[in-house]
XYZ file of N, CA, C and O in Angstrom:
752
model
N 32.356 -0.609 59.129
C 31.373 -1.632 58.872
C 31.999 -2.848 58.166
O 31.653 -3.973 58.458
N 32.939 -2.618 57.250
C 33.564 -3.732 56.528
C 34.523 -4.486 57.435
O 34.619 -5.715 57.357
N 35.240 -3.767 58.310
C 36.082 -4.432 59.297
C 35.219 -5.340 60.173
O 35.549 -6.507 60.390
N 34.129 -4.790 60.646
C 33.230 -5.535 61.532
C 32.672 -6.769 60.829
O 32.574 -7.849 61.421
N 32.333 -6.617 59.558
C 31.797 -7.743 58.798
C 32.839 -8.855 58.668
O 32.522 -10.028 58.864
N 34.083 -8.489 58.341
C 35.132 -9.497 58.239
C 35.359 -10.188 59.581
O 35.468 -11.413 59.648
N 35.409 -9.416 60.642
C 35.608 -9.989 61.977
C 34.502 -10.996 62.302
O 34.765 -12.070 62.843
N 33.274 -10.665 61.923
C 32.151 -11.568 62.210
C 32.240 -12.873 61.419
O 31.627 -13.874 61.791
N 33.018 -12.887 60.335
C 33.157 -14.084 59.494
C 34.250 -15.025 59.982
O 34.329 -16.166 59.517
N 35.096 -14.556 60.875
C 36.217 -15.373 61.337
C 35.744 -16.500 62.232
O 34.810 -16.314 63.010
N 36.364 -17.653 62.158
C 37.499 -17.998 61.316
C 37.062 -18.283 59.874
O 35.932 -18.704 59.624
N 37.988 -18.057 58.944
C 37.785 -18.405 57.541
C 38.491 -19.729 57.286
O 39.486 -20.035 57.928
N 37.980 -20.488 56.342
C 38.595 -21.774 56.035
C 38.843 -21.926 54.547
O 38.084 -21.421 53.720
N 39.921 -22.629 54.239
C 40.230 -23.053 52.879
C 40.340 -24.572 52.928
O 40.079 -25.187 53.972
N 40.780 -25.159 51.852
C 40.908 -26.620 51.826
C 41.838 -27.129 52.923
O 41.540 -28.116 53.587
N 42.966 -26.428 53.140
C 43.974 -26.920 54.090
C 44.177 -26.033 55.307
O 44.902 -26.405 56.223
N 43.559 -24.845 55.317
C 43.905 -23.830 56.307
C 42.701 -23.280 57.056
O 41.577 -23.296 56.548
N 42.982 -22.741 58.239
C 42.020 -21.964 59.018
C 42.682 -20.615 59.302
O 43.838 -20.561 59.742
N 41.953 -19.535 59.059
C 42.461 -18.183 59.292
C 41.673 -17.592 60.446
O 40.462 -17.424 60.360
N 42.387 -17.294 61.549
C 41.752 -16.819 62.780
C 42.327 -15.470 63.199
O 43.424 -15.104 62.791
N 41.623 -14.795 64.076
C 42.177 -13.592 64.708
C 43.392 -13.997 65.532
O 43.365 -15.003 66.248
N 44.473 -13.257 65.393
C 45.684 -13.529 66.167
C 45.391 -13.310 67.647
O 44.675 -12.383 68.024
N 45.958 -14.188 68.465
C 45.770 -14.060 69.908
C 47.087 -14.311 70.628
O 48.088 -14.699 70.020
N 47.060 -14.142 71.896
C 48.223 -14.366 72.751
C 48.715 -15.818 72.628
O 49.886 -16.098 72.823
N 47.827 -16.718 72.242
C 48.189 -18.134 72.099
C 49.145 -18.376 70.933
O 49.716 -19.459 70.825
N 49.325 -17.373 70.088
C 50.223 -17.496 68.936
C 51.655 -17.071 69.256
O 52.495 -16.988 68.362
N 51.943 -16.829 70.514
C 53.246 -16.296 70.919
C 54.411 -17.197 70.518
O 55.448 -16.709 70.060
N 54.267 -18.504 70.667
C 55.385 -19.395 70.338
C 55.731 -19.339 68.854
O 56.901 -19.362 68.484
N 54.715 -19.247 67.994
C 54.970 -19.120 66.559
C 55.698 -17.805 66.267
O 56.668 -17.778 65.507
N 55.250 -16.726 66.879
C 55.868 -15.410 66.654
C 57.327 -15.435 67.108
O 58.221 -14.982 66.388
N 57.570 -15.972 68.283
C 58.945 -16.032 68.794
C 59.830 -16.914 67.912
O 60.998 -16.599 67.683
N 59.268 -17.993 67.413
C 60.026 -18.861 66.513
C 60.399 -18.102 65.234
O 61.549 -18.137 64.797
N 59.437 -17.398 64.643
C 59.710 -16.645 63.412
C 60.697 -15.509 63.664
O 61.488 -15.167 62.793
N 60.655 -14.944 64.859
C 61.596 -13.875 65.215
C 63.047 -14.336 65.119
O 63.944 -13.536 64.894
N 63.276 -15.622 65.307
C 64.636 -16.169 65.306
C 65.075 -16.707 63.943
O 66.214 -17.094 63.768
N 64.178 -16.738 62.993
C 64.486 -17.311 61.684
C 65.091 -16.262 60.756
O 64.438 -15.299 60.395
N 66.319 -16.486 60.367
C 67.011 -15.531 59.488
C 66.279 -15.350 58.166
O 66.167 -14.238 57.670
N 65.792 -16.454 57.580
C 65.095 -16.350 56.298
C 63.839 -15.510 56.455
O 63.536 -14.659 55.625
N 63.109 -15.746 57.531
C 61.875 -15.007 57.784
C 62.165 -13.541 58.084
O 61.464 -12.643 57.627
N 63.215 -13.274 58.837
C 63.528 -11.921 59.278
C 64.367 -11.107 58.294
O 64.497 -9.911 58.449
N 64.902 -11.755 57.293
C 65.845 -11.094 56.387
C 65.321 -9.763 55.845
O 66.076 -8.816 55.696
N 64.046 -9.716 55.563
C 63.489 -8.512 54.953
C 62.644 -7.678 55.910
O 61.951 -6.758 55.505
N 62.702 -8.005 57.190
C 62.025 -7.205 58.208
C 63.087 -6.512 59.042
O 64.196 -6.996 59.178
N 62.729 -5.422 59.646
C 63.745 -4.652 60.353
C 63.709 -4.763 61.857
O 62.847 -4.209 62.495
N 64.639 -5.496 62.423
C 64.954 -5.385 63.829
C 64.014 -5.958 64.847
O 64.065 -5.553 65.998
N 63.150 -6.911 64.492
C 62.257 -7.438 65.532
C 62.741 -8.743 66.124
O 62.191 -9.219 67.089
N 63.799 -9.312 65.577
C 64.212 -10.628 66.051
C 64.810 -10.619 67.452
O 64.936 -11.664 68.058
N 65.167 -9.479 67.979
C 65.770 -9.432 69.305
C 64.802 -8.942 70.381
O 65.213 -8.604 71.472
N 63.519 -8.922 70.077
C 62.527 -8.502 71.058
C 62.344 -9.601 72.104
O 62.477 -10.779 71.828
N 62.011 -9.176 73.304
C 61.789 -10.140 74.386
C 60.393 -10.763 74.269
O 59.525 -10.243 73.559
N 60.195 -11.850 74.992
C 58.890 -12.501 75.032
C 57.826 -11.510 75.509
O 56.739 -11.443 74.933
N 58.150 -10.743 76.522
C 57.191 -9.773 77.063
C 56.829 -8.711 76.022
O 55.666 -8.316 75.906
N 57.822 -8.238 75.259
C 57.553 -7.248 74.204
C 56.662 -7.839 73.119
O 55.765 -7.167 72.607
N 56.896 -9.086 72.764
C 56.094 -9.730 71.724
C 54.677 -10.038 72.239
O 53.723 -9.962 71.474
N 54.538 -10.358 73.529
C 53.205 -10.563 74.096
C 52.422 -9.257 74.021
O 51.251 -9.239 73.633
N 53.071 -8.153 74.368
C 52.417 -6.843 74.276
C 51.996 -6.549 72.828
O 50.903 -6.042 72.575
N 52.864 -6.887 71.875
C 52.563 -6.724 70.451
C 51.296 -7.507 70.093
O 50.385 -6.974 69.435
N 51.207 -8.760 70.532
C 50.032 -9.578 70.235
C 48.785 -9.044 70.928
O 47.686 -9.072 70.361
N 48.937 -8.561 72.143
C 47.799 -7.970 72.848
C 47.268 -6.750 72.100
O 46.054 -6.567 71.977
N 48.178 -5.932 71.580
C 47.765 -4.758 70.802
C 47.018 -5.179 69.542
O 46.014 -4.553 69.166
N 47.496 -6.218 68.881
C 46.817 -6.730 67.688
C 45.430 -7.258 68.051
O 44.458 -7.003 67.346
N 45.344 -8.003 69.141
C 44.066 -8.568 69.577
C 43.086 -7.477 69.988
O 41.882 -7.582 69.732
N 43.579 -6.417 70.617
C 42.712 -5.323 71.057
C 42.061 -4.588 69.891
O 40.980 -4.013 70.043
N 42.691 -4.588 68.729
C 42.084 -3.951 67.552
C 40.740 -4.585 67.233
O 39.800 -3.900 66.838
N 40.663 -5.907 67.389
C 39.410 -6.598 67.100
C 38.287 -6.101 68.006
O 37.145 -5.992 67.571
N 38.614 -5.785 69.251
C 37.612 -5.266 70.181
C 37.070 -3.921 69.717
O 35.941 -3.551 70.035
N 37.897 -3.187 68.955
C 37.483 -1.891 68.406
C 36.918 -2.019 66.990
O 36.803 -1.034 66.265
N 36.599 -3.247 66.592
C 36.072 -3.545 65.257
C 37.021 -3.133 64.133
O 36.602 -2.636 63.095
N 38.298 -3.373 64.361
C 39.324 -3.163 63.350
C 40.054 -4.491 63.188
O 40.442 -5.115 64.179
N 40.217 -4.919 61.939
C 40.923 -6.178 61.711
C 42.376 -5.991 62.117
O 43.071 -5.109 61.607
N 42.812 -6.792 63.049
C 44.211 -6.781 63.459
C 44.958 -7.832 62.665
O 44.690 -8.049 61.481
N 45.837 -8.513 63.292
C 46.609 -9.562 62.645
C 45.798 -10.857 62.617
O 45.024 -11.142 63.528
N 45.995 -11.621 61.558
C 45.321 -12.902 61.401
C 46.363 -14.008 61.401
O 47.391 -13.885 60.738
N 46.099 -15.082 62.122
C 47.029 -16.206 62.159
C 46.467 -17.325 61.299
O 45.276 -17.625 61.350
N 47.351 -17.933 60.516
C 46.981 -19.029 59.636
C 47.404 -20.335 60.307
O 48.560 -20.480 60.725
N 46.472 -21.260 60.399
C 46.697 -22.574 60.997
C 46.492 -23.653 59.936
O 45.596 -23.529 59.089
N 47.284 -24.701 60.016
C 47.000 -25.900 59.236
C 45.788 -26.567 59.864
O 45.720 -26.704 61.093
N 44.840 -26.991 59.051
C 43.696 -27.731 59.591
C 44.175 -29.011 60.267
O 43.732 -29.341 61.358
N 45.087 -29.683 59.585
C 45.626 -30.924 60.124
C 46.565 -30.609 61.289
O 47.619 -30.015 61.116
N 46.159 -30.917 62.472
C 46.980 -30.694 63.649
C 46.795 -29.338 64.309
O 47.371 -29.066 65.347
N 46.012 -28.439 63.700
C 45.771 -27.101 64.254
C 47.082 -26.387 64.598
O 47.253 -25.819 65.673
N 48.031 -26.403 63.659
C 49.361 -25.842 63.860
C 49.425 -24.440 63.262
O 49.125 -24.260 62.082
N 49.827 -23.410 64.052
C 49.990 -22.068 63.477
C 51.235 -22.025 62.593
O 52.298 -22.494 62.981
N 51.079 -21.469 61.383
C 52.187 -21.492 60.423
C 52.575 -20.123 59.893
O 53.611 -19.974 59.246
N 51.735 -19.113 60.122
C 52.051 -17.789 59.597
C 51.034 -16.753 60.013
O 50.066 -17.056 60.712
N 51.272 -15.562 59.553
C 50.439 -14.426 59.944
C 50.131 -13.565 58.720
O 50.980 -13.383 57.842
N 48.915 -13.045 58.671
C 48.488 -12.141 57.604
C 47.930 -10.863 58.216
O 47.395 -10.878 59.323
N 48.025 -9.815 57.453
C 47.332 -8.588 57.770
C 46.389 -8.272 56.626
O 46.700 -8.559 55.469
N 45.244 -7.737 56.929
C 44.338 -7.190 55.921
C 43.811 -5.889 56.505
O 42.811 -5.864 57.215
N 44.546 -4.816 56.244
C 44.201 -3.501 56.786
C 43.205 -2.835 55.854
O 43.549 -2.469 54.731
N 41.991 -2.689 56.322
C 40.906 -2.162 55.494
C 40.747 -0.664 55.727
O 40.577 -0.212 56.851
N 40.772 0.102 54.649
C 40.483 1.531 54.679
C 39.043 1.686 54.189
O 38.778 1.629 52.987
N 38.133 1.845 55.129
C 36.715 1.887 54.779
C 36.345 3.165 54.042
O 35.470 3.146 53.180
N 37.005 4.276 54.348
C 36.685 5.543 53.679
C 36.965 5.486 52.182
O 36.190 5.994 51.377
N 38.074 4.879 51.818
C 38.468 4.828 50.409
C 38.247 3.460 49.779
O 38.620 3.234 48.623
N 37.672 2.525 50.520
C 37.238 1.227 50.015
C 38.364 0.373 49.431
O 38.237 -0.194 48.347
N 39.473 0.275 50.160
C 40.562 -0.590 49.740
C 41.189 -1.245 50.965
O 40.865 -0.911 52.097
N 42.097 -2.191 50.709
C 42.811 -2.853 51.795
C 44.270 -3.027 51.399
O 44.618 -2.998 50.219
N 45.100 -3.233 52.415
C 46.483 -3.626 52.196
C 46.650 -5.009 52.802
O 46.259 -5.247 53.939
N 47.214 -5.917 52.027
C 47.433 -7.283 52.495
C 48.916 -7.482 52.766
O 49.767 -6.926 52.062
N 49.218 -8.237 53.813
C 50.611 -8.534 54.162
C 50.663 -9.950 54.720
O 49.635 -10.528 55.085
N 51.873 -10.489 54.783
C 52.024 -11.857 55.270
C 53.458 -12.135 55.678
O 54.403 -11.514 55.194
N 53.582 -13.085 56.603
C 54.875 -13.588 57.052
C 54.642 -15.029 57.508
O 53.650 -15.315 58.185
N 55.547 -15.913 57.117
C 55.369 -17.336 57.413
C 56.589 -17.930 58.080
O 57.724 -17.562 57.786
N 56.327 -18.914 58.931
C 57.364 -19.742 59.524
C 58.057 -20.454 58.367
O 57.405 -21.089 57.536
N 59.380 -20.341 58.298
C 60.116 -20.918 57.165
C 59.918 -22.431 57.041
O 60.083 -22.981 55.949
N 59.540 -23.099 58.116
C 59.294 -24.538 58.043
C 58.062 -24.873 57.208
O 57.835 -26.033 56.870
N 57.258 -23.858 56.886
C 56.009 -24.087 56.161
C 55.943 -23.326 54.835
O 54.877 -23.206 54.244
N 57.068 -22.819 54.364
C 57.078 -22.121 53.082
C 57.278 -23.123 51.949
O 57.733 -24.242 52.165
N 56.913 -22.700 50.760
C 57.098 -23.545 49.588
C 56.009 -24.581 49.383
O 56.130 -25.456 48.524
N 54.926 -24.476 50.137
C 53.816 -25.425 50.029
C 52.536 -24.790 49.496
O 51.496 -25.437 49.475
N 52.598 -23.507 49.143
C 51.423 -22.818 48.624
C 50.469 -22.316 49.692
O 49.389 -21.819 49.373
N 50.852 -22.426 50.964
C 49.951 -21.983 52.036
C 49.681 -20.481 51.983
O 48.548 -20.042 52.162
N 50.718 -19.698 51.757
C 50.546 -18.244 51.710
C 49.614 -17.852 50.559
O 48.706 -17.048 50.742
N 49.840 -18.426 49.393
C 48.980 -18.129 48.247
C 47.542 -18.542 48.534
O 46.604 -17.798 48.227
N 47.352 -19.691 49.157
C 46.006 -20.185 49.481
C 45.298 -19.248 50.458
O 44.119 -18.917 50.269
N 45.999 -18.812 51.489
C 45.392 -17.898 52.467
C 45.109 -16.537 51.830
O 44.037 -15.957 52.051
N 46.054 -16.021 51.049
C 45.831 -14.745 50.355
C 44.625 -14.835 49.433
O 43.791 -13.921 49.390
N 44.530 -15.931 48.688
C 43.414 -16.102 47.754
C 42.082 -16.013 48.507
O 41.131 -15.383 48.036
N 41.999 -16.642 49.691
C 40.763 -16.598 50.478
C 40.472 -15.169 50.949
O 39.333 -14.692 50.861
N 41.503 -14.485 51.455
C 41.301 -13.110 51.925
C 40.904 -12.185 50.781
O 40.053 -11.303 50.942
N 41.485 -12.384 49.615
C 41.145 -11.570 48.436
C 39.709 -11.847 48.001
O 38.957 -10.921 47.679
N 39.334 -13.108 48.005
C 37.949 -13.478 47.663
C 36.965 -12.759 48.589
O 35.983 -12.168 48.134
N 37.201 -12.808 49.869
C 36.323 -12.141 50.834
C 36.334 -10.628 50.611
O 35.282 -9.980 50.609
N 37.513 -10.067 50.384
C 37.640 -8.612 50.202
C 36.826 -8.114 49.014
O 36.143 -7.093 49.098
N 36.896 -8.826 47.905
C 36.199 -8.376 46.703
C 34.750 -8.845 46.627
O 33.866 -8.075 46.274
N 34.482 -10.081 46.965
C 33.145 -10.630 46.760
C 32.172 -10.326 47.894
O 30.978 -10.196 47.655
N 32.669 -10.238 49.119
C 31.772 -10.012 50.256
C 31.864 -8.579 50.760
O 30.853 -7.915 50.959
N 33.096 -8.091 50.943
C 33.268 -6.722 51.446
C 33.154 -5.683 50.331
O 33.033 -4.498 50.612
N 33.224 -6.132 49.093
C 33.090 -5.278 47.909
C 34.104 -4.142 47.879
O 33.793 -3.005 47.524
N 35.342 -4.477 48.246
C 36.416 -3.493 48.147
C 36.758 -3.262 46.676
O 36.475 -4.096 45.812
N 37.388 -2.133 46.402
C 37.731 -1.749 45.040
C 39.118 -2.225 44.613
O 39.352 -2.541 43.451
N 40.063 -2.271 45.580
C 41.428 -2.667 45.242
C 42.150 -3.132 46.510
O 41.745 -2.815 47.620
N 43.220 -3.874 46.282
C 44.051 -4.359 47.377
C 45.499 -4.043 47.028
O 45.949 -4.324 45.917
N 46.198 -3.470 47.986
C 47.609 -3.142 47.831
C 48.463 -4.155 48.576
O 48.026 -4.763 49.543
N 49.698 -4.277 48.127
C 50.707 -5.071 48.836
C 52.058 -4.491 48.470
O 52.196 -3.846 47.426
N 53.027 -4.677 49.332
C 54.375 -4.274 48.940
C 55.358 -5.347 49.361
O 55.070 -6.183 50.207
N 56.478 -5.333 48.701
C 57.550 -6.262 49.026
C 58.873 -5.555 48.774
O 58.925 -4.564 48.050
N 59.892 -6.067 49.390
C 61.193 -5.431 49.302
C 62.059 -6.145 48.264
O 61.916 -7.353 48.043
N 62.904 -5.396 47.642
C 63.840 -5.930 46.645
C 64.538 -7.179 47.182
O 65.027 -7.198 48.298
N 64.542 -8.200 46.380
C 65.200 -9.440 46.766
C 64.285 -10.473 47.395
O 64.655 -11.635 47.506
N 63.091 -10.075 47.792
C 62.153 -11.024 48.400
C 61.374 -11.733 47.286
O 60.220 -11.444 47.010
N 62.054 -12.662 46.665
C 61.521 -13.361 45.496
C 60.249 -14.140 45.830
O 59.294 -14.137 45.052
N 60.219 -14.800 46.962
C 59.051 -15.613 47.337
C 57.804 -14.743 47.475
O 56.726 -15.105 46.986
N 57.934 -13.596 48.121
C 56.803 -12.692 48.290
C 56.331 -12.154 46.942
O 55.128 -12.094 46.661
N 57.261 -11.789 46.096
C 56.918 -11.302 44.759
C 56.191 -12.384 43.973
O 55.194 -12.114 43.298
N 56.655 -13.611 44.075
C 56.036 -14.728 43.360
C 54.585 -14.927 43.814
O 53.692 -15.170 42.991
N 54.327 -14.810 45.105
C 52.953 -14.935 45.616
C 52.066 -13.872 44.979
O 50.980 -14.168 44.469
N 52.526 -12.631 44.986
C 51.716 -11.536 44.438
C 51.455 -11.731 42.950
O 50.333 -11.494 42.469
N 52.454 -12.159 42.231
C 52.278 -12.361 40.794
C 51.325 -13.522 40.500
O 50.520 -13.445 39.574
N 51.370 -14.582 41.292
C 50.436 -15.706 41.124
C 48.995 -15.244 41.319
O 48.073 -15.802 40.730
N 48.824 -14.258 42.176
C 47.485 -13.760 42.501
C 47.045 -12.622 41.580
O 46.020 -12.003 41.816
N 47.832 -12.367 40.533
C 47.493 -11.380 39.500
C 47.678 -9.929 39.940
O 47.096 -9.025 39.343
N 48.472 -9.691 40.987
C 48.810 -8.320 41.362
C 49.729 -7.735 40.291
O 50.514 -8.454 39.677
N 49.615 -6.444 40.076
C 50.454 -5.743 39.102
C 51.369 -4.757 39.815
O 50.934 -4.060 40.747
N 52.606 -4.705 39.372
C 53.556 -3.734 39.915
C 53.097 -2.337 39.526
O 52.889 -2.047 38.353
N 52.933 -1.475 40.523
C 52.442 -0.125 40.264
C 53.518 0.935 40.477
O 53.534 1.949 39.811
N 54.440 0.677 41.419
C 55.406 1.716 41.764
C 56.643 1.073 42.385
O 56.555 0.035 43.018
N 57.780 1.729 42.192
C 59.013 1.315 42.851
C 59.494 2.492 43.690
O 59.682 3.600 43.171
N 59.666 2.250 44.988
C 60.209 3.281 45.881
C 61.696 2.983 46.057
O 62.077 2.059 46.761
N 62.524 3.770 45.391
C 63.969 3.543 45.370
C 64.600 3.777 46.744
O 64.306 4.766 47.418
N 65.444 2.832 47.150
C 66.187 2.928 48.410
C 65.301 3.303 49.596
O 65.703 4.081 50.457
N 64.125 2.722 49.644
C 63.131 3.102 50.656
C 63.283 2.363 51.980
O 62.721 2.782 52.984
N 64.038 1.260 51.984
C 64.130 0.476 53.215
C 65.568 0.073 53.480
O 66.273 -0.397 52.597
N 65.984 0.258 54.710
C 67.312 -0.181 55.122
C 67.193 -1.579 55.710
O 66.417 -1.813 56.637
N 67.947 -2.509 55.161
C 67.927 -3.889 55.642
C 69.175 -4.086 56.490
O 70.297 -4.132 55.979
N 68.967 -4.193 57.787
C 70.071 -4.280 58.747
C 70.995 -5.457 58.462
O 72.213 -5.325 58.508
N 70.400 -6.612 58.167
C 71.227 -7.800 57.949
C 72.107 -7.670 56.709
O 73.162 -8.288 56.627
N 71.678 -6.854 55.751
C 72.459 -6.643 54.528
C 73.321 -5.385 54.598
O 74.161 -5.157 53.740
N 73.035 -4.558 55.614
C 73.731 -3.267 55.758
C 73.621 -2.443 54.470
O 74.590 -1.848 54.004
N 72.406 -2.437 53.904
C 72.203 -1.729 52.637
C 70.740 -1.319 52.486
O 69.845 -1.914 53.094
N 70.524 -0.296 51.660
C 69.169 0.112 51.309
C 68.670 -0.727 50.160
O 69.431 -1.138 49.286
N 67.377 -0.992 50.173
C 66.732 -1.758 49.110
C 65.482 -1.018 48.658
O 64.890 -0.238 49.402
N 65.075 -1.316 47.434
C 63.856 -0.730 46.881
C 62.635 -1.459 47.439
O 62.704 -2.643 47.776
N 61.529 -0.731 47.510
C 60.237 -1.316 47.832
C 59.418 -1.348 46.557
O 59.391 -0.380 45.802
N 58.735 -2.463 46.332
C 57.875 -2.619 45.169
C 56.426 -2.601 45.633
O 56.028 -3.406 46.478
N 55.649 -1.682 45.068
C 54.239 -1.546 45.405
C 53.392 -2.241 44.349
O 53.505 -1.950 43.155
N 52.556 -3.151 44.805
C 51.685 -3.923 43.919
C 50.225 -3.577 44.193
O 49.870 -3.182 45.302
N 49.393 -3.773 43.180
C 47.962 -3.527 43.323
C 47.185 -4.606 42.577
O 47.616 -5.098 41.533
N 46.053 -4.971 43.156
C 45.091 -5.839 42.491
C 43.759 -5.106 42.521
O 43.217 -4.827 43.594
N 43.267 -4.771 41.345
C 41.980 -4.083 41.232
C 40.876 -5.115 41.083
O 41.097 -6.207 40.563
N 39.696 -4.729 41.538
C 38.561 -5.660 41.502
C 38.326 -6.191 40.098
O 38.080 -7.388 39.919
N 38.422 -5.341 39.102
C 38.171 -5.802 37.725
C 39.230 -6.807 37.263
O 38.950 -7.696 36.463
N 40.460 -6.691 37.757
C 41.513 -7.663 37.426
C 41.260 -8.977 38.148
O 41.521 -10.047 37.612
N 40.759 -8.892 39.364
C 40.428 -10.107 40.128
C 39.344 -10.893 39.398
O 39.412 -12.112 39.314
N 38.376 -10.203 38.866
C 37.263 -10.874 38.178
C 37.735 -11.651 36.960
O 37.068 -12.572 36.511
N 38.899 -11.295 36.425
C 39.432 -11.986 35.246
C 40.104 -13.304 35.602
O 40.417 -14.088 34.715
N 40.368 -13.529 36.890
C 41.050 -14.767 37.292
C 40.207 -15.998 37.057
O 39.038 -16.030 37.193
């Protein structure tokens, strides 16, 4: 029911952004991000996927919406209707929480867009969907992602030691698990 409610609210808007259900039309943005070393540094092995594989990936994300499950969300600049990044908000209706994730085209980082989109999704999650908590994780060394979570008042809850192998670094890195509880959000 909460997935369905969020889907019915799309697109969401902020001062500078529009958040829409990801569609096949976002393929060029996805392919561009696949080639960006900065964007891919902390993700594992998707930069060499073919256009056809990425189209299938987007189709799978879009099909979730048909099943009333929030799939991937694409963030667009209002000015020019330019896609700049992608968010996930995976809602667990049984336990009343969500996991938030994000990835942005490096040409649009450092402008507060990710924080702005996250803030809107968090507002909807707590104020409209009445979720209890939101989880996020980031990998060791991903300073920008950590900074976003800290700006949004997420608290570090757990460290998973050597939990992720980063191919580009040829090394294992820790995963940091963050949480934002509804009562902490209300203090913002």
